[in-house]
Amino acid sequence: MNDGIYQHFRKEERPTIDQVASLISEAELNYAPVLTDFLNPRERFIAQALIGKNTTIQMATQGGYQNADRKRVLFYPQYFEPQTEDFEIQVLEVDYPVKFASLHHGQILGALVHSGITRDVLGDIITDGVRWQLIVEKKIAPFLVSQLDRIGRTKVKLKPKELSELLTPESAWQEAHLLISSQRIDRIIASSYHLSRGKAKELIENAKVQVNWMEVDRPDYVINIRDIISVRGYGRIRFDAILGTTHKGKLKVEMAIIRK
């Protein structure tokens, strides 16, 4: 690994950089495709940066549908033509008594994590407003089908589905164009949810904020492109782009926001 690459990313992202670089090297060494677990948008951004202008290895992504948050990445040599099945993704539908119970994203994710599996093998959890489906790594699907029979107090069964049977998910993301004075996390949270900076700081210091699924406790933490901020009780923020600067020095930014 060229140490110079580290300067372009955060210190805490070094393990991700090393892991992705190792997989790229494996694909180069064996001249064969190598598949990752599910990566979030920021991790895929890092992977794309590491691939750069590599003329030997390319990358493709798949998360079940085009706008999936979490996708598997396939690093592959030029001779290889990726097919959907190469990503080894399985759709599982949650069968539950719709007339007598309701499910929520957080409940489902909590049940999955408490089953003993890691977040890395889980893709998106999607709904059309009534039905729920999980996108998971194929190798873990039989375990989940056999073990997960309850979400909260609701009895459930997981049923394998073909990728062609994937729901058209409701998009909870709302595009927003904001003006912010800096990329500090407290300013972004305050602007996105119309909160005071004091309230945003309180949420951060009370362990209610994560960036890319890792807890952040500093109000001055700097948010970068493709980071996803989770704010307990409020929703999620995805930092999509910096569009420019106003004559007063404020940043024009594009966000996608989920409001609870």
mmCIF file of C-alpha atoms in Angstrom:
data_model
loop_
_atom_site.group_PDB
_atom_site.id
_atom_site.type_symbol
_atom_site.label_atom_id
_atom_site.label_comp_id
_atom_site.label_asym_id
_atom_site.label_seq_id
_atom_site.Cartn_x
_atom_site.Cartn_y
_atom_site.Cartn_z
ATOM 1 C CA MET A 1 0.000 0.000 0.000
ATOM 2 C CA ASN A 2 1.298 3.440 -0.946
ATOM 3 C CA ASP A 3 1.215 5.450 2.298
ATOM 4 C CA GLY A 4 0.410 8.541 0.254
ATOM 5 C CA ILE A 5 -3.139 7.305 -0.305
ATOM 6 C CA TYR A 6 -3.894 7.622 3.404
ATOM 7 C CA GLN A 7 -3.618 11.415 3.340
ATOM 8 C CA HIS A 8 -6.768 11.621 1.225
ATOM 9 C CA PHE A 9 -8.911 9.840 3.808
ATOM 10 C CA ARG A 10 -9.642 9.834 7.523
ATOM 11 C CA LYS A 11 -7.383 8.034 9.973
ATOM 12 C CA GLU A 12 -10.234 5.747 11.076
ATOM 13 C CA GLU A 13 -10.755 4.690 7.441
ATOM 14 C CA ARG A 14 -7.320 3.069 7.195
ATOM 15 C CA PRO A 15 -8.617 -0.442 8.001
ATOM 16 C CA THR A 16 -11.148 -0.119 5.153
ATOM 17 C CA ILE A 17 -8.446 1.166 2.807
ATOM 18 C CA ASP A 18 -6.141 -1.719 3.715
ATOM 19 C CA GLN A 19 -8.875 -4.322 3.328
ATOM 20 C CA VAL A 20 -10.038 -3.024 -0.054
ATOM 21 C CA ALA A 21 -6.452 -2.648 -1.302
ATOM 22 C CA SER A 22 -5.774 -6.244 -0.272
ATOM 23 C CA LEU A 23 -8.763 -7.504 -2.275
ATOM 24 C CA ILE A 24 -7.667 -5.527 -5.334
ATOM 25 C CA SER A 25 -4.169 -6.997 -4.999
ATOM 26 C CA GLU A 26 -5.671 -10.490 -4.714
ATOM 27 C CA ALA A 27 -7.610 -9.951 -7.957
ATOM 28 C CA GLU A 28 -4.421 -8.726 -9.652
ATOM 29 C CA LEU A 29 -2.266 -11.554 -8.332
ATOM 30 C CA ASN A 30 -4.685 -14.336 -9.254
ATOM 31 C CA TYR A 31 -6.059 -12.547 -12.302
ATOM 32 C CA ALA A 32 -9.517 -13.625 -11.132
ATOM 33 C CA PRO A 33 -12.638 -11.898 -9.732
ATOM 34 C CA VAL A 34 -12.825 -11.110 -6.010
ATOM 35 C CA LEU A 35 -16.088 -10.258 -4.239
ATOM 36 C CA THR A 36 -16.499 -8.019 -1.177
ATOM 37 C CA ASP A 37 -19.181 -8.031 1.493
ATOM 38 C CA PHE A 38 -21.803 -5.280 1.316
ATOM 39 C CA LEU A 39 -20.206 -1.839 1.372
ATOM 40 C CA ASN A 40 -21.847 1.463 2.220
ATOM 41 C CA PRO A 41 -21.562 4.450 -0.164
ATOM 42 C CA ARG A 42 -18.461 5.865 1.517
ATOM 43 C CA GLU A 43 -16.668 2.507 1.413
ATOM 44 C CA ARG A 44 -17.508 2.173 -2.294
ATOM 45 C CA PHE A 45 -16.169 5.691 -2.833
ATOM 46 C CA ILE A 46 -12.895 4.560 -1.262
ATOM 47 C CA ALA A 47 -12.847 1.439 -3.450
ATOM 48 C CA GLN A 48 -13.352 3.522 -6.574
ATOM 49 C CA ALA A 49 -10.543 5.857 -5.512
ATOM 50 C CA LEU A 50 -8.177 2.914 -4.992
ATOM 51 C CA ILE A 51 -9.043 1.446 -8.391
ATOM 52 C CA GLY A 52 -8.304 4.836 -9.933
ATOM 53 C CA LYS A 53 -6.745 4.401 -13.340
ATOM 54 C CA ASN A 54 -5.901 0.740 -12.812
ATOM 55 C CA THR A 55 -5.757 -0.801 -16.273
ATOM 56 C CA THR A 56 -5.663 -4.388 -14.992
ATOM 57 C CA ILE A 57 -8.561 -4.549 -12.528
ATOM 58 C CA GLN A 58 -12.001 -2.999 -12.799
ATOM 59 C CA MET A 59 -14.919 -2.898 -10.374
ATOM 60 C CA ALA A 60 -18.667 -3.424 -10.606
ATOM 61 C CA THR A 61 -21.340 -3.109 -7.907
ATOM 62 C CA GLN A 62 -24.655 -4.772 -7.161
ATOM 63 C CA GLY A 63 -27.112 -4.313 -4.314
ATOM 64 C CA GLY A 64 -30.234 -5.747 -5.870
ATOM 65 C CA TYR A 65 -31.466 -2.502 -7.381
ATOM 66 C CA GLN A 66 -29.918 0.633 -8.832
ATOM 67 C CA ASN A 67 -30.270 2.992 -5.882
ATOM 68 C CA ALA A 68 -29.383 0.533 -3.129
ATOM 69 C CA ASP A 69 -27.441 2.061 -0.248
ATOM 70 C CA ARG A 70 -25.451 -1.076 0.420
ATOM 71 C CA LYS A 71 -23.852 -2.953 -2.463
ATOM 72 C CA ARG A 72 -21.319 -5.730 -2.983
ATOM 73 C CA VAL A 73 -18.288 -4.842 -5.074
ATOM 74 C CA LEU A 74 -16.692 -7.204 -7.569
ATOM 75 C CA PHE A 75 -13.071 -6.549 -8.542
ATOM 76 C CA TYR A 76 -12.372 -8.322 -11.807
ATOM 77 C CA PRO A 77 -9.753 -8.553 -14.602
ATOM 78 C CA GLN A 78 -10.420 -7.308 -18.113
ATOM 79 C CA TYR A 79 -11.286 -10.698 -19.583
ATOM 80 C CA PHE A 80 -14.145 -11.232 -17.106
ATOM 81 C CA GLU A 81 -17.713 -10.120 -17.828
ATOM 82 C CA PRO A 82 -19.660 -9.758 -14.538
ATOM 83 C CA GLN A 83 -23.124 -11.310 -14.352
ATOM 84 C CA THR A 84 -25.753 -10.678 -11.685
ATOM 85 C CA GLU A 85 -25.250 -14.158 -10.208
ATOM 86 C CA ASP A 86 -21.552 -13.411 -9.623
ATOM 87 C CA PHE A 87 -22.559 -11.099 -6.766
ATOM 88 C CA GLU A 88 -24.150 -13.971 -4.802
ATOM 89 C CA ILE A 89 -27.103 -11.982 -3.512
ATOM 90 C CA GLN A 90 -30.297 -13.466 -2.066
ATOM 91 C CA VAL A 91 -33.654 -11.763 -1.512
ATOM 92 C CA LEU A 92 -35.644 -12.879 1.545
ATOM 93 C CA GLU A 93 -39.238 -11.769 2.051
ATOM 94 C CA VAL A 94 -40.651 -11.371 5.554
ATOM 95 C CA ASP A 95 -43.910 -13.302 5.866
ATOM 96 C CA TYR A 96 -45.901 -11.873 8.802
ATOM 97 C CA PRO A 97 -49.561 -11.260 9.785
ATOM 98 C CA VAL A 98 -50.027 -7.957 7.969
ATOM 99 C CA LYS A 99 -53.556 -7.373 9.323
ATOM 100 C CA PHE A 100 -52.505 -7.681 12.946
ATOM 101 C CA ALA A 101 -48.955 -6.337 13.087
ATOM 102 C CA SER A 102 -46.689 -3.692 11.613
ATOM 103 C CA LEU A 103 -42.941 -3.838 11.141
ATOM 104 C CA HIS A 104 -40.310 -1.111 11.047
ATOM 105 C CA HIS A 105 -36.827 -0.952 9.587
ATOM 106 C CA GLY A 106 -35.157 -0.624 12.986
ATOM 107 C CA GLN A 107 -36.989 -3.648 14.372
ATOM 108 C CA ILE A 108 -35.950 -5.814 11.449
ATOM 109 C CA LEU A 109 -32.316 -4.696 11.523
ATOM 110 C CA GLY A 110 -32.178 -5.249 15.285
ATOM 111 C CA ALA A 111 -33.541 -8.785 14.946
ATOM 112 C CA LEU A 112 -31.016 -9.596 12.231
ATOM 113 C CA VAL A 113 -28.051 -8.279 14.196
ATOM 114 C CA HIS A 114 -29.205 -10.057 17.372
ATOM 115 C CA SER A 115 -29.332 -13.334 15.445
ATOM 116 C CA GLY A 116 -25.536 -13.285 15.584
ATOM 117 C CA ILE A 117 -24.619 -12.213 12.054
ATOM 118 C CA THR A 118 -22.544 -9.159 11.195
ATOM 119 C CA ARG A 119 -23.787 -6.066 9.381
ATOM 120 C CA ASP A 120 -21.349 -6.752 6.532
ATOM 121 C CA VAL A 121 -23.442 -9.621 5.152
ATOM 122 C CA LEU A 122 -26.640 -7.551 5.065
ATOM 123 C CA GLY A 123 -27.685 -5.326 2.205
ATOM 124 C CA ASP A 124 -30.725 -3.054 2.168
ATOM 125 C CA ILE A 125 -33.986 -3.687 3.998
ATOM 126 C CA ILE A 126 -36.772 -2.487 1.709
ATOM 127 C CA THR A 127 -40.546 -2.076 1.771
ATOM 128 C CA ASP A 128 -43.353 -1.061 -0.546
ATOM 129 C CA GLY A 129 -45.318 0.179 2.448
ATOM 130 C CA VAL A 130 -46.706 -3.226 3.459
ATOM 131 C CA ARG A 131 -44.351 -6.011 2.399
ATOM 132 C CA TRP A 132 -40.747 -6.184 3.595
ATOM 133 C CA GLN A 133 -37.725 -7.785 1.957
ATOM 134 C CA LEU A 134 -34.093 -8.245 2.963
ATOM 135 C CA ILE A 135 -31.144 -8.357 0.605
ATOM 136 C CA VAL A 136 -28.405 -10.580 2.020
ATOM 137 C CA GLU A 137 -25.349 -12.557 1.020
ATOM 138 C CA LYS A 138 -26.448 -15.900 -0.399
ATOM 139 C CA LYS A 139 -24.252 -17.906 1.974
ATOM 140 C CA ILE A 140 -26.050 -16.533 5.051
ATOM 141 C CA ALA A 141 -29.612 -16.959 3.721
ATOM 142 C CA PRO A 142 -30.179 -20.588 4.896
ATOM 143 C CA PHE A 143 -29.112 -19.651 8.437
ATOM 144 C CA LEU A 144 -31.527 -16.721 8.567
ATOM 145 C CA VAL A 145 -34.403 -18.765 7.131
ATOM 146 C CA SER A 146 -33.907 -21.440 9.782
ATOM 147 C CA GLN A 147 -33.185 -19.189 12.756
ATOM 148 C CA LEU A 148 -35.161 -15.960 12.458
ATOM 149 C CA ASP A 149 -38.761 -16.633 13.464
ATOM 150 C CA ARG A 150 -39.622 -13.483 15.386
ATOM 151 C CA ILE A 151 -39.167 -9.751 14.913
ATOM 152 C CA GLY A 152 -40.021 -7.976 18.135
ATOM 153 C CA ARG A 153 -43.208 -9.704 19.297
ATOM 154 C CA THR A 154 -44.289 -10.612 15.781
ATOM 155 C CA LYS A 155 -43.901 -14.171 14.509
ATOM 156 C CA VAL A 156 -42.341 -14.228 11.042
ATOM 157 C CA LYS A 157 -40.999 -16.552 8.379
ATOM 158 C CA LEU A 158 -38.342 -15.642 5.845
ATOM 159 C CA LYS A 159 -39.039 -16.855 2.324
ATOM 160 C CA PRO A 160 -36.391 -16.859 -0.425
ATOM 161 C CA LYS A 161 -37.330 -14.900 -3.541
ATOM 162 C CA GLU A 162 -35.741 -14.421 -6.932
ATOM 163 C CA LEU A 163 -34.059 -11.110 -7.639
ATOM 164 C CA SER A 164 -36.707 -10.566 -10.311
ATOM 165 C CA GLU A 165 -39.304 -10.576 -7.483
ATOM 166 C CA LEU A 166 -37.653 -7.684 -5.674
ATOM 167 C CA LEU A 167 -40.092 -5.033 -4.493
ATOM 168 C CA THR A 168 -40.047 -1.551 -5.925
ATOM 169 C CA PRO A 169 -38.969 0.150 -2.706
ATOM 170 C CA GLU A 170 -40.519 3.286 -1.312
ATOM 171 C CA SER A 171 -37.883 5.977 -1.438
ATOM 172 C CA ALA A 172 -37.677 7.659 1.942
ATOM 173 C CA TRP A 173 -34.836 9.902 0.777
ATOM 174 C CA GLN A 174 -35.732 13.518 0.006
ATOM 175 C CA GLU A 175 -33.287 15.611 -1.991
ATOM 176 C CA ALA A 176 -32.294 18.903 -0.367
ATOM 177 C CA HIS A 177 -30.057 21.800 -1.353
ATOM 178 C CA LEU A 178 -28.632 23.616 1.657
ATOM 179 C CA LEU A 179 -26.227 26.388 2.494
ATOM 180 C CA ILE A 180 -23.772 25.510 5.266
ATOM 181 C CA SER A 181 -20.834 27.404 6.700
ATOM 182 C CA SER A 182 -18.640 24.314 7.005
ATOM 183 C CA GLN A 183 -18.671 20.523 6.774
ATOM 184 C CA ARG A 184 -18.785 20.106 10.552
ATOM 185 C CA ILE A 185 -21.250 17.443 11.552
ATOM 186 C CA ASP A 186 -23.081 19.662 14.068
ATOM 187 C CA ARG A 187 -23.751 22.300 11.408
ATOM 188 C CA ILE A 188 -24.984 19.712 8.909
ATOM 189 C CA ILE A 189 -27.349 18.091 11.421
ATOM 190 C CA ALA A 190 -28.663 21.478 12.544
ATOM 191 C CA SER A 191 -29.298 22.636 8.964
ATOM 192 C CA SER A 192 -30.848 19.351 7.828
ATOM 193 C CA TYR A 193 -33.330 19.059 10.699
ATOM 194 C CA HIS A 194 -33.814 22.770 11.493
ATOM 195 C CA LEU A 195 -32.252 22.419 14.927
ATOM 196 C CA SER A 196 -30.080 24.757 16.950
ATOM 197 C CA ARG A 197 -26.367 23.966 16.931
ATOM 198 C CA GLY A 198 -26.689 23.424 20.679
ATOM 199 C CA LYS A 199 -29.289 20.699 20.152
ATOM 200 C CA ALA A 200 -27.182 19.104 17.407
ATOM 201 C CA LYS A 201 -24.155 19.150 19.719
ATOM 202 C CA GLU A 202 -26.230 17.552 22.495
ATOM 203 C CA LEU A 203 -27.311 14.696 20.194
ATOM 204 C CA ILE A 204 -23.685 14.043 19.228
ATOM 205 C CA GLU A 205 -22.350 14.139 22.778
ATOM 206 C CA ASN A 206 -25.152 11.844 23.986
ATOM 207 C CA ALA A 207 -24.056 9.056 21.576
ATOM 208 C CA LYS A 208 -27.072 9.448 19.275
ATOM 209 C CA VAL A 209 -25.129 10.075 16.068
ATOM 210 C CA GLN A 210 -23.239 7.724 13.763
ATOM 211 C CA VAL A 211 -21.302 8.303 10.555
ATOM 212 C CA ASN A 212 -21.185 5.316 8.224
ATOM 213 C CA TRP A 213 -22.494 3.169 11.096
ATOM 214 C CA MET A 214 -19.708 4.202 13.478
ATOM 215 C CA GLU A 215 -20.425 6.340 16.541
ATOM 216 C CA VAL A 216 -19.119 9.906 16.433
ATOM 217 C CA ASP A 217 -18.777 12.008 19.594
ATOM 218 C CA ARG A 218 -17.148 15.204 18.265
ATOM 219 C CA PRO A 219 -19.289 18.145 17.066
ATOM 220 C CA ASP A 220 -16.388 19.324 14.880
ATOM 221 C CA TYR A 221 -16.135 16.002 13.018
ATOM 222 C CA VAL A 222 -15.793 16.777 9.298
ATOM 223 C CA ILE A 223 -18.243 15.112 6.911
ATOM 224 C CA ASN A 224 -17.066 14.078 3.436
ATOM 225 C CA ILE A 225 -18.782 13.195 0.182
ATOM 226 C CA ARG A 226 -20.903 10.004 0.365
ATOM 227 C CA ASP A 227 -20.878 9.898 4.154
ATOM 228 C CA ILE A 228 -24.153 8.823 5.744
ATOM 229 C CA ILE A 229 -25.105 10.370 9.085
ATOM 230 C CA SER A 230 -27.610 8.516 11.280
ATOM 231 C CA VAL A 231 -29.323 10.632 13.953
ATOM 232 C CA ARG A 232 -31.381 8.616 16.421
ATOM 233 C CA GLY A 233 -34.947 9.869 16.537
ATOM 234 C CA TYR A 234 -34.549 12.081 13.465
ATOM 235 C CA GLY A 235 -33.429 9.937 10.521
ATOM 236 C CA ARG A 236 -30.472 9.857 8.156
ATOM 237 C CA ILE A 237 -28.504 12.326 6.046
ATOM 238 C CA ARG A 238 -26.425 11.495 2.980
ATOM 239 C CA PHE A 239 -23.882 14.110 1.879
ATOM 240 C CA ASP A 240 -24.026 13.817 -1.915
ATOM 241 C CA ALA A 241 -22.122 16.772 -3.388
ATOM 242 C CA ILE A 242 -20.613 20.209 -2.947
ATOM 243 C CA LEU A 243 -22.074 22.371 -5.704
ATOM 244 C CA GLY A 244 -20.119 25.581 -5.132
ATOM 245 C CA THR A 245 -19.559 28.503 -2.790
ATOM 246 C CA THR A 246 -21.585 31.685 -2.279
ATOM 247 C CA HIS A 247 -19.956 35.131 -2.393
ATOM 248 C CA LYS A 248 -20.142 35.103 1.417
ATOM 249 C CA GLY A 249 -18.163 31.863 1.585
ATOM 250 C CA LYS A 250 -20.980 29.451 2.398
ATOM 251 C CA LEU A 251 -21.013 26.017 0.805
ATOM 252 C CA LYS A 252 -23.832 25.059 -1.546
ATOM 253 C CA VAL A 253 -24.403 21.369 -0.897
ATOM 254 C CA GLU A 254 -26.678 18.606 -2.122
ATOM 255 C CA MET A 255 -28.034 16.263 0.518
ATOM 256 C CA ALA A 256 -30.479 13.398 0.665
ATOM 257 C CA ILE A 257 -32.444 13.310 3.922
ATOM 258 C CA ILE A 258 -34.721 10.821 5.641
ATOM 259 C CA ARG A 259 -36.971 12.419 8.261
ATOM 260 C CA LYS A 260 -38.740 10.240 10.837
#
